[in-house]
XYZ file of C-alpha atoms in Angstrom:
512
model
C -96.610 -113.553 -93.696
C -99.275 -113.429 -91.012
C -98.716 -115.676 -88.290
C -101.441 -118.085 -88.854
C -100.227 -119.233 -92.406
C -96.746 -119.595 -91.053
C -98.008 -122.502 -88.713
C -100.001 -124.004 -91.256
C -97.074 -124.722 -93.685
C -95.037 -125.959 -90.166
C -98.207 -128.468 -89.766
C -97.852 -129.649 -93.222
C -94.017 -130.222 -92.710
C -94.729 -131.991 -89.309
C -97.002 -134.167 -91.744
C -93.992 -134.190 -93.766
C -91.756 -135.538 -91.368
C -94.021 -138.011 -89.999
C -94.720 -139.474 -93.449
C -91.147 -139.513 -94.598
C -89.967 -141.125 -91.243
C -92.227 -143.801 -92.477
C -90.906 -144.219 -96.156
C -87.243 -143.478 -95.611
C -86.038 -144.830 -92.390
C -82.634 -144.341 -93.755
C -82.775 -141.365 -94.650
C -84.298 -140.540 -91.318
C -81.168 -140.635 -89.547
C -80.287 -136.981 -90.915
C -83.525 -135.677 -89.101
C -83.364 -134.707 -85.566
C -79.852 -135.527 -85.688
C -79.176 -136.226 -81.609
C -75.405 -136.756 -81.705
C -72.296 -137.394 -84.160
C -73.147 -139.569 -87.443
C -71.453 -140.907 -90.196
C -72.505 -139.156 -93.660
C -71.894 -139.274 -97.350
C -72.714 -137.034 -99.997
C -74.926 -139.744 -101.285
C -77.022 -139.550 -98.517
C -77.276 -136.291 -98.021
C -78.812 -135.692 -101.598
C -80.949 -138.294 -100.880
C -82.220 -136.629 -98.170
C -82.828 -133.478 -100.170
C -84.436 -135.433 -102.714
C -86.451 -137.312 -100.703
C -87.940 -134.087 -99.105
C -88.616 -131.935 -102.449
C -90.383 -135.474 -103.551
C -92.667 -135.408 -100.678
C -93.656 -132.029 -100.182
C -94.474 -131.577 -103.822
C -96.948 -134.265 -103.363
C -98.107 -132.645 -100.511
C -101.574 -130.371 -100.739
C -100.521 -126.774 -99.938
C -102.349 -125.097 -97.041
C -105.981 -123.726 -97.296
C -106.254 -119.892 -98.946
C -106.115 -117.382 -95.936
C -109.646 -115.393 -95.647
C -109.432 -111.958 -97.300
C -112.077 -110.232 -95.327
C -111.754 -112.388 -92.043
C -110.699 -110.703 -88.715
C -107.892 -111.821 -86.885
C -107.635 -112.160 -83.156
C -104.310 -111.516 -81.053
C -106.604 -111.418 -77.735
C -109.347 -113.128 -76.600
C -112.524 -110.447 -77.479
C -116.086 -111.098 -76.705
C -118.413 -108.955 -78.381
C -121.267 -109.401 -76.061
C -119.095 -107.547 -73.519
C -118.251 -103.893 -75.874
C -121.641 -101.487 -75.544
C -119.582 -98.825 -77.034
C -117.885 -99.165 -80.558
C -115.089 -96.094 -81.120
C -113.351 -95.140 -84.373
C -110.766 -92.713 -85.623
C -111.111 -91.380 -89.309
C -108.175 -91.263 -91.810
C -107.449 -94.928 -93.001
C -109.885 -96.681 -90.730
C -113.155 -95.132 -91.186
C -111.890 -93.591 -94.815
C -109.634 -95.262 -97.300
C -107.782 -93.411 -99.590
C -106.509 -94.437 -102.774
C -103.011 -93.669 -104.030
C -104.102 -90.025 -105.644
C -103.664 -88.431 -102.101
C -100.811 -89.811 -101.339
C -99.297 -88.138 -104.446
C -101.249 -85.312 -103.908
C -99.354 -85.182 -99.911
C -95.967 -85.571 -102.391
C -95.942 -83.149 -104.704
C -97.833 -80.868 -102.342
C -94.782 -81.432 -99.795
C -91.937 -81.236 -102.295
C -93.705 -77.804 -103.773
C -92.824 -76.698 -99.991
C -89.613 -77.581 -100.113
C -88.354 -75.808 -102.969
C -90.164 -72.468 -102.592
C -90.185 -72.249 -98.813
C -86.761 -73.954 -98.033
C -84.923 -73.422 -101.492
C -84.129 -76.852 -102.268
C -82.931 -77.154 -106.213
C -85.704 -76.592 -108.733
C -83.963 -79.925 -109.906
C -85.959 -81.923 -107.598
C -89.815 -80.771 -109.145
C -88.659 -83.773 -111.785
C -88.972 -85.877 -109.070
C -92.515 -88.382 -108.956
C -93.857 -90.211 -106.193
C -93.138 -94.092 -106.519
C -95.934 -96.358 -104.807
C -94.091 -99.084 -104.955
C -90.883 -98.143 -103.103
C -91.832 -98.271 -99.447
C -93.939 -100.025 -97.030
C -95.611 -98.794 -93.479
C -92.994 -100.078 -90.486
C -89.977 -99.016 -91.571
C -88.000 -96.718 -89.391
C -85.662 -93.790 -90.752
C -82.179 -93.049 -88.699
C -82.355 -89.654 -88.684
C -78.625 -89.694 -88.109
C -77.436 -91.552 -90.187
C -79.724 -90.931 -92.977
C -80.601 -94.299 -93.317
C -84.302 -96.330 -94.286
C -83.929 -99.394 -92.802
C -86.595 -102.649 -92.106
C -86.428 -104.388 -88.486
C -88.018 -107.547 -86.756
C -89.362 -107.635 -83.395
C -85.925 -107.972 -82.077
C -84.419 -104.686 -83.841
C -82.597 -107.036 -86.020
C -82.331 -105.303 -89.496
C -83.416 -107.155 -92.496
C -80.322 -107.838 -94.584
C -81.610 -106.241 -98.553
C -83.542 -103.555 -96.766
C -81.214 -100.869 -95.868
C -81.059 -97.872 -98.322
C -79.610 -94.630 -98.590
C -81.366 -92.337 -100.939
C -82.798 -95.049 -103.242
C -79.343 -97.239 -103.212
C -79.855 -100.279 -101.387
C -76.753 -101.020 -99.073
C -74.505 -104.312 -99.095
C -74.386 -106.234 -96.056
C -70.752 -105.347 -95.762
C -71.872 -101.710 -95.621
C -74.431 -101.806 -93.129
C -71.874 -103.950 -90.901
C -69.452 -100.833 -91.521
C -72.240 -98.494 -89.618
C -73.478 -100.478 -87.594
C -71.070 -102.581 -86.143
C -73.666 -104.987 -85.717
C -76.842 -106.561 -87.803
C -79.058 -105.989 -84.209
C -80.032 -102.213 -83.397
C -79.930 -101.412 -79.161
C -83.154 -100.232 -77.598
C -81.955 -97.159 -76.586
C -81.332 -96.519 -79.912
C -84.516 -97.211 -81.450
C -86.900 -96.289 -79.506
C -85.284 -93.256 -77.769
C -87.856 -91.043 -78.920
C -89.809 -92.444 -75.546
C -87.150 -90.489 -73.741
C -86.815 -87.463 -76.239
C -83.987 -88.621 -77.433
C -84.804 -89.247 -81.354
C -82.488 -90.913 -83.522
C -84.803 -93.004 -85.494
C -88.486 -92.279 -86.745
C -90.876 -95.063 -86.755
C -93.331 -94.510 -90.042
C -96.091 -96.343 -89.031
C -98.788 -95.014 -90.471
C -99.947 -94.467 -94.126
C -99.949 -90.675 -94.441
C -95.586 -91.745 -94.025
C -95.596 -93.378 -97.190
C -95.288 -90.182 -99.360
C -92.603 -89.018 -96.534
C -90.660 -91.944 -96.497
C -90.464 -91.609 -100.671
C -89.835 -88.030 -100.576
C -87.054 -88.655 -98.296
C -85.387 -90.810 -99.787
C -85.379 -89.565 -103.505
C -84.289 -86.045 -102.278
C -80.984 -87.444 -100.908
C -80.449 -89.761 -103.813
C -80.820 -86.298 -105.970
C -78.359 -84.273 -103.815
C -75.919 -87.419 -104.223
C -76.422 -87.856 -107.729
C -75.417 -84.229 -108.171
C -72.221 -84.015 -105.724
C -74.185 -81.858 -103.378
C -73.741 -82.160 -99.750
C -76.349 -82.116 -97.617
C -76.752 -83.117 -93.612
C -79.439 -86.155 -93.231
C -80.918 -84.380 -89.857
C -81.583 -81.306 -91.805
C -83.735 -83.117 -94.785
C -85.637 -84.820 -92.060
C -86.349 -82.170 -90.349
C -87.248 -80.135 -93.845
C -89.451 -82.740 -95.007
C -90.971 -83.502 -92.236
C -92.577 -80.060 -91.433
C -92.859 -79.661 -95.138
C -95.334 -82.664 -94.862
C -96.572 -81.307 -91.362
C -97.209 -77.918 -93.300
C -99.280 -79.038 -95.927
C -102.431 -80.982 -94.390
C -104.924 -78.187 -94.424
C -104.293 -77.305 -98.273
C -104.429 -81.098 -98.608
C -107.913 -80.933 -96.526
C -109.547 -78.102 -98.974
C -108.726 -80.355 -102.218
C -109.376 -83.553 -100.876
C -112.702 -82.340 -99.807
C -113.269 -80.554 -102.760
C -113.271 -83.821 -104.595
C -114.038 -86.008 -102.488
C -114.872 -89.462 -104.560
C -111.424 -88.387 -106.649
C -109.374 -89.819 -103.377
C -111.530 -91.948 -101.463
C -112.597 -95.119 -101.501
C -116.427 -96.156 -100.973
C -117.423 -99.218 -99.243
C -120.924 -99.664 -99.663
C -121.005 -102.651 -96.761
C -120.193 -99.660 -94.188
C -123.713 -98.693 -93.851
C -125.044 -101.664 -93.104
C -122.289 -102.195 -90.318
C -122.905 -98.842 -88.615
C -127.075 -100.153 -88.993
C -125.953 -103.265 -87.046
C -124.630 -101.550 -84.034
C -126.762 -98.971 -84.198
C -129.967 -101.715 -84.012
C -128.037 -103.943 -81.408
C -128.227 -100.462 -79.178
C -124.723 -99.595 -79.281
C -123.038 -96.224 -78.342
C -120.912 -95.277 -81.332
C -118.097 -91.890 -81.271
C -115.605 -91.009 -83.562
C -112.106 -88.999 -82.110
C -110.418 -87.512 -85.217
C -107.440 -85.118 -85.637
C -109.060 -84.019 -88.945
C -110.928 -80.550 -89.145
C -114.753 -81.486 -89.195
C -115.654 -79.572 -92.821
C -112.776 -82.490 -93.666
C -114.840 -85.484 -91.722
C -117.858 -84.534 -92.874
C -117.120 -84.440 -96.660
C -115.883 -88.316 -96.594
C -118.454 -89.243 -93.950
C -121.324 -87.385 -96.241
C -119.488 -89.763 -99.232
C -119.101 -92.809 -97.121
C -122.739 -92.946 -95.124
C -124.663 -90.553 -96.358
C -126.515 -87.051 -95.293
C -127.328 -88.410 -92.218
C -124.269 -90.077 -90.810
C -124.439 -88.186 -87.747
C -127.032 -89.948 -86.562
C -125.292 -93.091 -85.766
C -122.864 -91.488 -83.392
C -123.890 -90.290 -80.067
C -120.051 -88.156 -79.898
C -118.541 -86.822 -82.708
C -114.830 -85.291 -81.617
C -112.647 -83.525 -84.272
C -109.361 -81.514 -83.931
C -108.520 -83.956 -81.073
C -105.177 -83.788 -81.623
C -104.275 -87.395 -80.730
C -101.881 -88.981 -78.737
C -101.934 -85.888 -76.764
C -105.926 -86.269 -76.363
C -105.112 -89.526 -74.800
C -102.794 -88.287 -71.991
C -103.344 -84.339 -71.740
C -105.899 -84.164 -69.132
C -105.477 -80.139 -69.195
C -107.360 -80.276 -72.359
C -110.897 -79.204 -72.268
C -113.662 -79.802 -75.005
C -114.897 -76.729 -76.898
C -117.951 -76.776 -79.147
C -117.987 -76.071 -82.854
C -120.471 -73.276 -83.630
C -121.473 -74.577 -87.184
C -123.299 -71.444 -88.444
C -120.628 -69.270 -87.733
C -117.697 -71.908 -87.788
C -115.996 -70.800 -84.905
C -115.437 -72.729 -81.830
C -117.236 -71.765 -78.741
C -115.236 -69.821 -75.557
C -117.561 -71.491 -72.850
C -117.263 -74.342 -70.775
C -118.117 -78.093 -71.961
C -120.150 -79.730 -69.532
C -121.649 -82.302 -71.433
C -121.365 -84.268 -74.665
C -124.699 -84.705 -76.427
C -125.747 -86.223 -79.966
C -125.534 -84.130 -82.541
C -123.190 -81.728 -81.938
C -119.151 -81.158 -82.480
C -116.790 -80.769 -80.310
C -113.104 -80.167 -80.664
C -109.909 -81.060 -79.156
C -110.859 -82.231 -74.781
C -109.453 -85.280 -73.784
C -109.676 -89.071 -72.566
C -110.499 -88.260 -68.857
C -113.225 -85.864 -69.461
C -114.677 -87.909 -72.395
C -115.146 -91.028 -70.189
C -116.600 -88.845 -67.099
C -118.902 -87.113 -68.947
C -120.257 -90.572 -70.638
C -119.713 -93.086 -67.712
C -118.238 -95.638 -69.980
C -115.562 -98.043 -68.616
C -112.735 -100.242 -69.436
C -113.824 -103.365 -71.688
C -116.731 -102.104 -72.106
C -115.125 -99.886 -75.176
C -113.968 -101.182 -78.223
C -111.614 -98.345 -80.271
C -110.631 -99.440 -83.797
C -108.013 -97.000 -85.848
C -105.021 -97.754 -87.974
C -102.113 -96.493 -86.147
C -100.438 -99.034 -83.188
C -99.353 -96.409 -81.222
C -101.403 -93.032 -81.527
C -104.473 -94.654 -82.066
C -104.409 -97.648 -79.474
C -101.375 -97.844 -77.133
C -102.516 -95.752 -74.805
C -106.126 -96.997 -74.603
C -105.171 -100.090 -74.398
C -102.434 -100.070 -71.734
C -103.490 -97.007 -69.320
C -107.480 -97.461 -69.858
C -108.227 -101.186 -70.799
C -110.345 -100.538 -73.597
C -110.492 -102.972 -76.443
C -108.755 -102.501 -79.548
C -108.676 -102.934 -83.023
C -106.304 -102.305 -86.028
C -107.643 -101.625 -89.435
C -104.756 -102.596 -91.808
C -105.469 -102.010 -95.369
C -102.097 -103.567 -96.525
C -103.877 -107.006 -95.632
C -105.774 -106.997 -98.728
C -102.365 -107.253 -101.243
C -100.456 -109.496 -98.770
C -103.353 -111.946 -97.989
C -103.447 -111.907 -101.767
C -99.748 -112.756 -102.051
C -100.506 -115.595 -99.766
C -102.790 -116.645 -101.498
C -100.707 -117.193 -104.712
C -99.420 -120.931 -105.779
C -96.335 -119.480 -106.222
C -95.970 -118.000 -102.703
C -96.774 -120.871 -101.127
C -94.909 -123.250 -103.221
C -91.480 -120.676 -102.327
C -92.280 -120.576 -98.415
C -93.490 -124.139 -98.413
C -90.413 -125.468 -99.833
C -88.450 -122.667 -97.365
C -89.649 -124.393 -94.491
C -88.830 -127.712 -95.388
C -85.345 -127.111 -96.822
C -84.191 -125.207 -93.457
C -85.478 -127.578 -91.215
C -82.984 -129.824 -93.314
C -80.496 -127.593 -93.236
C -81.160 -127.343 -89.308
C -81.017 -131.166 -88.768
C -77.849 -131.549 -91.416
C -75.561 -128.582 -90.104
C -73.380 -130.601 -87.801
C -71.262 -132.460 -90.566
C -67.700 -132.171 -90.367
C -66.408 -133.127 -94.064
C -65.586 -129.850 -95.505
C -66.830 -131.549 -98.576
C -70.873 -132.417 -96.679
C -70.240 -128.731 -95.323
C -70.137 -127.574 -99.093
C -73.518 -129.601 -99.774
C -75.478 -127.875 -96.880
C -73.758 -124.496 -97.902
C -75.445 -124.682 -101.411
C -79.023 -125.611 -99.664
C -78.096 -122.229 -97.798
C -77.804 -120.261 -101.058
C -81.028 -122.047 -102.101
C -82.571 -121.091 -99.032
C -81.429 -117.661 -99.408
C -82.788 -117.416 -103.217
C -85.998 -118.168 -102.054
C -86.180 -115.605 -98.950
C -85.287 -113.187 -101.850
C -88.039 -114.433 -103.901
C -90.819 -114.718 -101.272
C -89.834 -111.256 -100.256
C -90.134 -109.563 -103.180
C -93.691 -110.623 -104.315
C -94.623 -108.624 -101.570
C -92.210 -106.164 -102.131
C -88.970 -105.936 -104.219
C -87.298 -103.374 -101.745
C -88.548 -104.015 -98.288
C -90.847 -106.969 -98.347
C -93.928 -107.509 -96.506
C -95.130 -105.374 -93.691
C -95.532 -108.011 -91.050
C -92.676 -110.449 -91.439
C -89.008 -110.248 -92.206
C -87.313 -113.296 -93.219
C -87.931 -115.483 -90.306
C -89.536 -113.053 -87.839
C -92.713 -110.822 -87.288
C -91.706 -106.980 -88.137
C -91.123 -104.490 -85.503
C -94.813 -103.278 -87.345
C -96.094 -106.521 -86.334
C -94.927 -106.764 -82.888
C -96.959 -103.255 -81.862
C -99.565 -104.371 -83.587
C -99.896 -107.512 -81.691
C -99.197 -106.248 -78.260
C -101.686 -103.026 -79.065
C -104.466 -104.727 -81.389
C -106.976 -107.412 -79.494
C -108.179 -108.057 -83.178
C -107.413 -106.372 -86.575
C -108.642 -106.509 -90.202
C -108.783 -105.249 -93.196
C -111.570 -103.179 -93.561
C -114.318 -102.436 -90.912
C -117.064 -104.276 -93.129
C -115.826 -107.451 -92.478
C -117.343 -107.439 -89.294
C -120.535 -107.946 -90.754
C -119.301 -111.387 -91.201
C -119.332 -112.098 -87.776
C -122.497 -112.306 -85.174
C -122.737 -108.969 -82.347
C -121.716 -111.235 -80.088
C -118.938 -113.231 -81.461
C -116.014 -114.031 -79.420
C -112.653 -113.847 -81.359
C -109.715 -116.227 -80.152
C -106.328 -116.000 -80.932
C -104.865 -119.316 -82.423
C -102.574 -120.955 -79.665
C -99.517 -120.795 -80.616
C -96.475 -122.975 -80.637
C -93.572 -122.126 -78.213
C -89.605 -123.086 -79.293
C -89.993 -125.601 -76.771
C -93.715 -127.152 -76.848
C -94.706 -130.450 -79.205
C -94.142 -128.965 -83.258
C -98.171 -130.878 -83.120
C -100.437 -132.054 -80.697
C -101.507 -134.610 -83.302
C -98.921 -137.478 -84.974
């Protein structure tokens, strides 16, 4: 659930709460519940009553914008002369045929190259199994889903394709919250746990996981490092063959957006600087580019930078630029001075790029799709402006959208907050009452989750918290949106602001 929608249905049960405390002063005693009461069952299902009453005559909260763009940071427009963009899945949007294509091009690898059983060919790519966020314990062999607070998400553990009880995971984990250390120890080249946040992962993360199911449906042992490692370089292996028959067919895989032209006309008559850093080859970039603007795309960007090789090009100042000799398709052996319109350069780096242009700071504005190869370092070691392209908004803001999602969360909200206010009894027999509003309450996490998704839920929120996704995102991202286009929406120099927010212990409303 994106954050804004999550306050709105908290402002309709502060309405709630204010309206009810007006109707059913008796019944008001259960809410904010200060110190020790006297209760009876009676009551108690009168308060339950009296809250599914009033929220189902309550309006439910205003549809969320599909194509709006949503602020984390405070960005004014008038201040970004130069607009930046990476390629893959911010500039280009692929449908699902190339993430099959990554499959079946990967598993191919993995039986002839590494000899896994011919058994496994049988196996297809599902779609619908993953979503982007999830991390993979290379140790342990594990896909798991965590919040901000590396709290895993109690449904979405699996092994192979089995989803794990909670007894299970307590068994290897000792614990439902994940250390630091432990997550994130790739930062100190110590990797237990792969974070797949980006989209090209979604074929890995399915390939991964249907392999091991296979080798445990068949008795076969197998070590969960060593299929990591396998499939991973089988995946790594298989981008340039991927490259040739993508580009070979290019409006087979992606999809066109005919708004983008009149975006890049925008900037480009507002007298904007506009580059592009890709790791793609540029035959690659210039097939979907050709698809997506047009013969002439080149012409709206003063740099064009392929083979960059990012994060590296970020933080490898020993990286110089070399020039793409188109005619002979070679790249040149002399130095890179300067970076001029209209030609192609390859690989260089941050330093050099922002010497040889003069641009500075906030003055850039960098949009791509991954949190941390794309924008981290931008954002944190250069001050550049960032934003996220996130094409998983479209089906969740959709989900949101639903009367049946927001009838499920809505009534979520209210029934914990009465759970939250009711909790204290002492009866064993009350206790049983708020115990079977906790079973409903679970039921409809279950349910809310799985209109998203049935194994994992939705990318940016867990059950109560953002996703560890969603907490890069927001500390990386000044704004992010679905698709670049829907910046046409918005003036040149429009000034996004984040929503304020409401802290644990700040007014639930500013208005009674």
């Amino acid at each position: 659930m994106l954050p804004g929608t999550m306050r709105s249905l908290q402002s309709v049960y502060v309405c709630l709460t204010s309206v009810w405390a007006r109707s059913a002063p008796a019944a008001n005693r259960c809410i904010g519940m200060n110190h020790k009461r006297e209760y009876s069952a009676e009551f108690l299902q009168k308060c339950y009553q009296d809250h599914h009453k009033l929220w189902e005559s309550k309006k439910a909260p205003d549809n969320v914008n599909p194509i709006a763009v949503f602020a984390n940071n405070e960005l004014d427009l008038r201040d970004v002369q130069v607009y930046g963009f990476d390629y893959d899945y911010t500039l280009a949007h692929y449908n699902e045929s190339v993430e099959k294509l990554i499959y079946e091009l990967g598993k191919n690898v993995l039986i002839t190259k590494y000899r896994y059983p011919e058994g496994i060919r049988q196996l297809e790519y599902n779609h619908d199994f993953a979503v982007r966020g999830l991390h993979y314990d290379i140790e342990r062999g594990l896909l798991v889903k965590m919040d901000q607070f590396q709290q895993l998400q109690t449904g979405s553990v699996f092994r192979g394709m089995t989803r794990l009880t909670h007894q299970e995971v307590f068994d290897i984990y000792h614990s439902r919250s994940l250390p630091l250390h432990y997550v994130e120890g790739h930062l100190r080249g110590d990797t237990k746990m792969a974070h797949l946040a980006d989209l090209f992962s979604m074929p890995e993360m399915c390939l991964l996981s249907q392999v091991a199911q296979y080798f445990m449906d068949h008795d076969l042992p197998y070590h969960s490092v060593m299929l990591f490692n396998d499939v991973k370089a089988a995946i790594g292996s298989i981008h340039p063959e991927m490259h040739r028959i993508v580009s070979r067919d290019i409006g087979d895989y992606l999809i066109h957006d005919p708004k983008l032209v009149t975006f890049f006309k925008r900037l480009k008559e507002s007298r904007k600087e506009i580059f592009i850093i890709t790791n793609s080859p540029f035959y690659f970039v210039n097939a979907g580019m050709t698809y997506l603007l047009g013969e002439e795309w080149r012409d709206y960007f003063s740099v064009v930078i392929a083979s960059a090789k990012k994060p590296a090009f970020f933080t490898d100042s020993m990286r110089p630029f070399r020039l793409l000799d188109e005619e002979l398709h070679i790249q040149t052996w002399g130095p890179v001075t300067e970076l001029l319109p209209g030609k192609i350069y390859l690989e260089g780096n941050l330093k050099h790029l922002q010497e040889f242009k003069g641009w500075k700071g906030q003055e850039v504005l960098y949009f791509g799709d991954h949190p941390y190869s794309d924008l981290a370092d931008v954002s944190l070691n250069h001050s550049w402006r960032t934003g996220a392209i996130i094409w998983e908004l479209d089906f969740e803001i959709q989900c949101l959208n639903s009367a049946e999602y927001k009838a499920t969360s809505g009534w979520q909200v209210v029934l914990q907050s009465l759970i939250e206010s009711c909790q204290d009894v002492d009866d064993p027999e009350l206790l049983k009452i708020v115990h079977r509003w906790e079973e409903e309450r679970d039921m409809l996490r279950r349910k809310s989750k799985d209109m998203f998704n049935s194994h994992f839920g939705s990318v940016f929120r867990t059950h109560n918290n953002p996703t560890y996704f969603s907490r890069r995102l927001f500390r990386f991202a000044d704004i992010y949106t679905s698709r670049l286009s829907n910046l046409n929406e918005y003036s040149i120099n429009h000034t996004f602001y984040p929503r304020r927010g409401v802290l644990p212990h700040e007014y639930k409303s500013l208005f009674v």
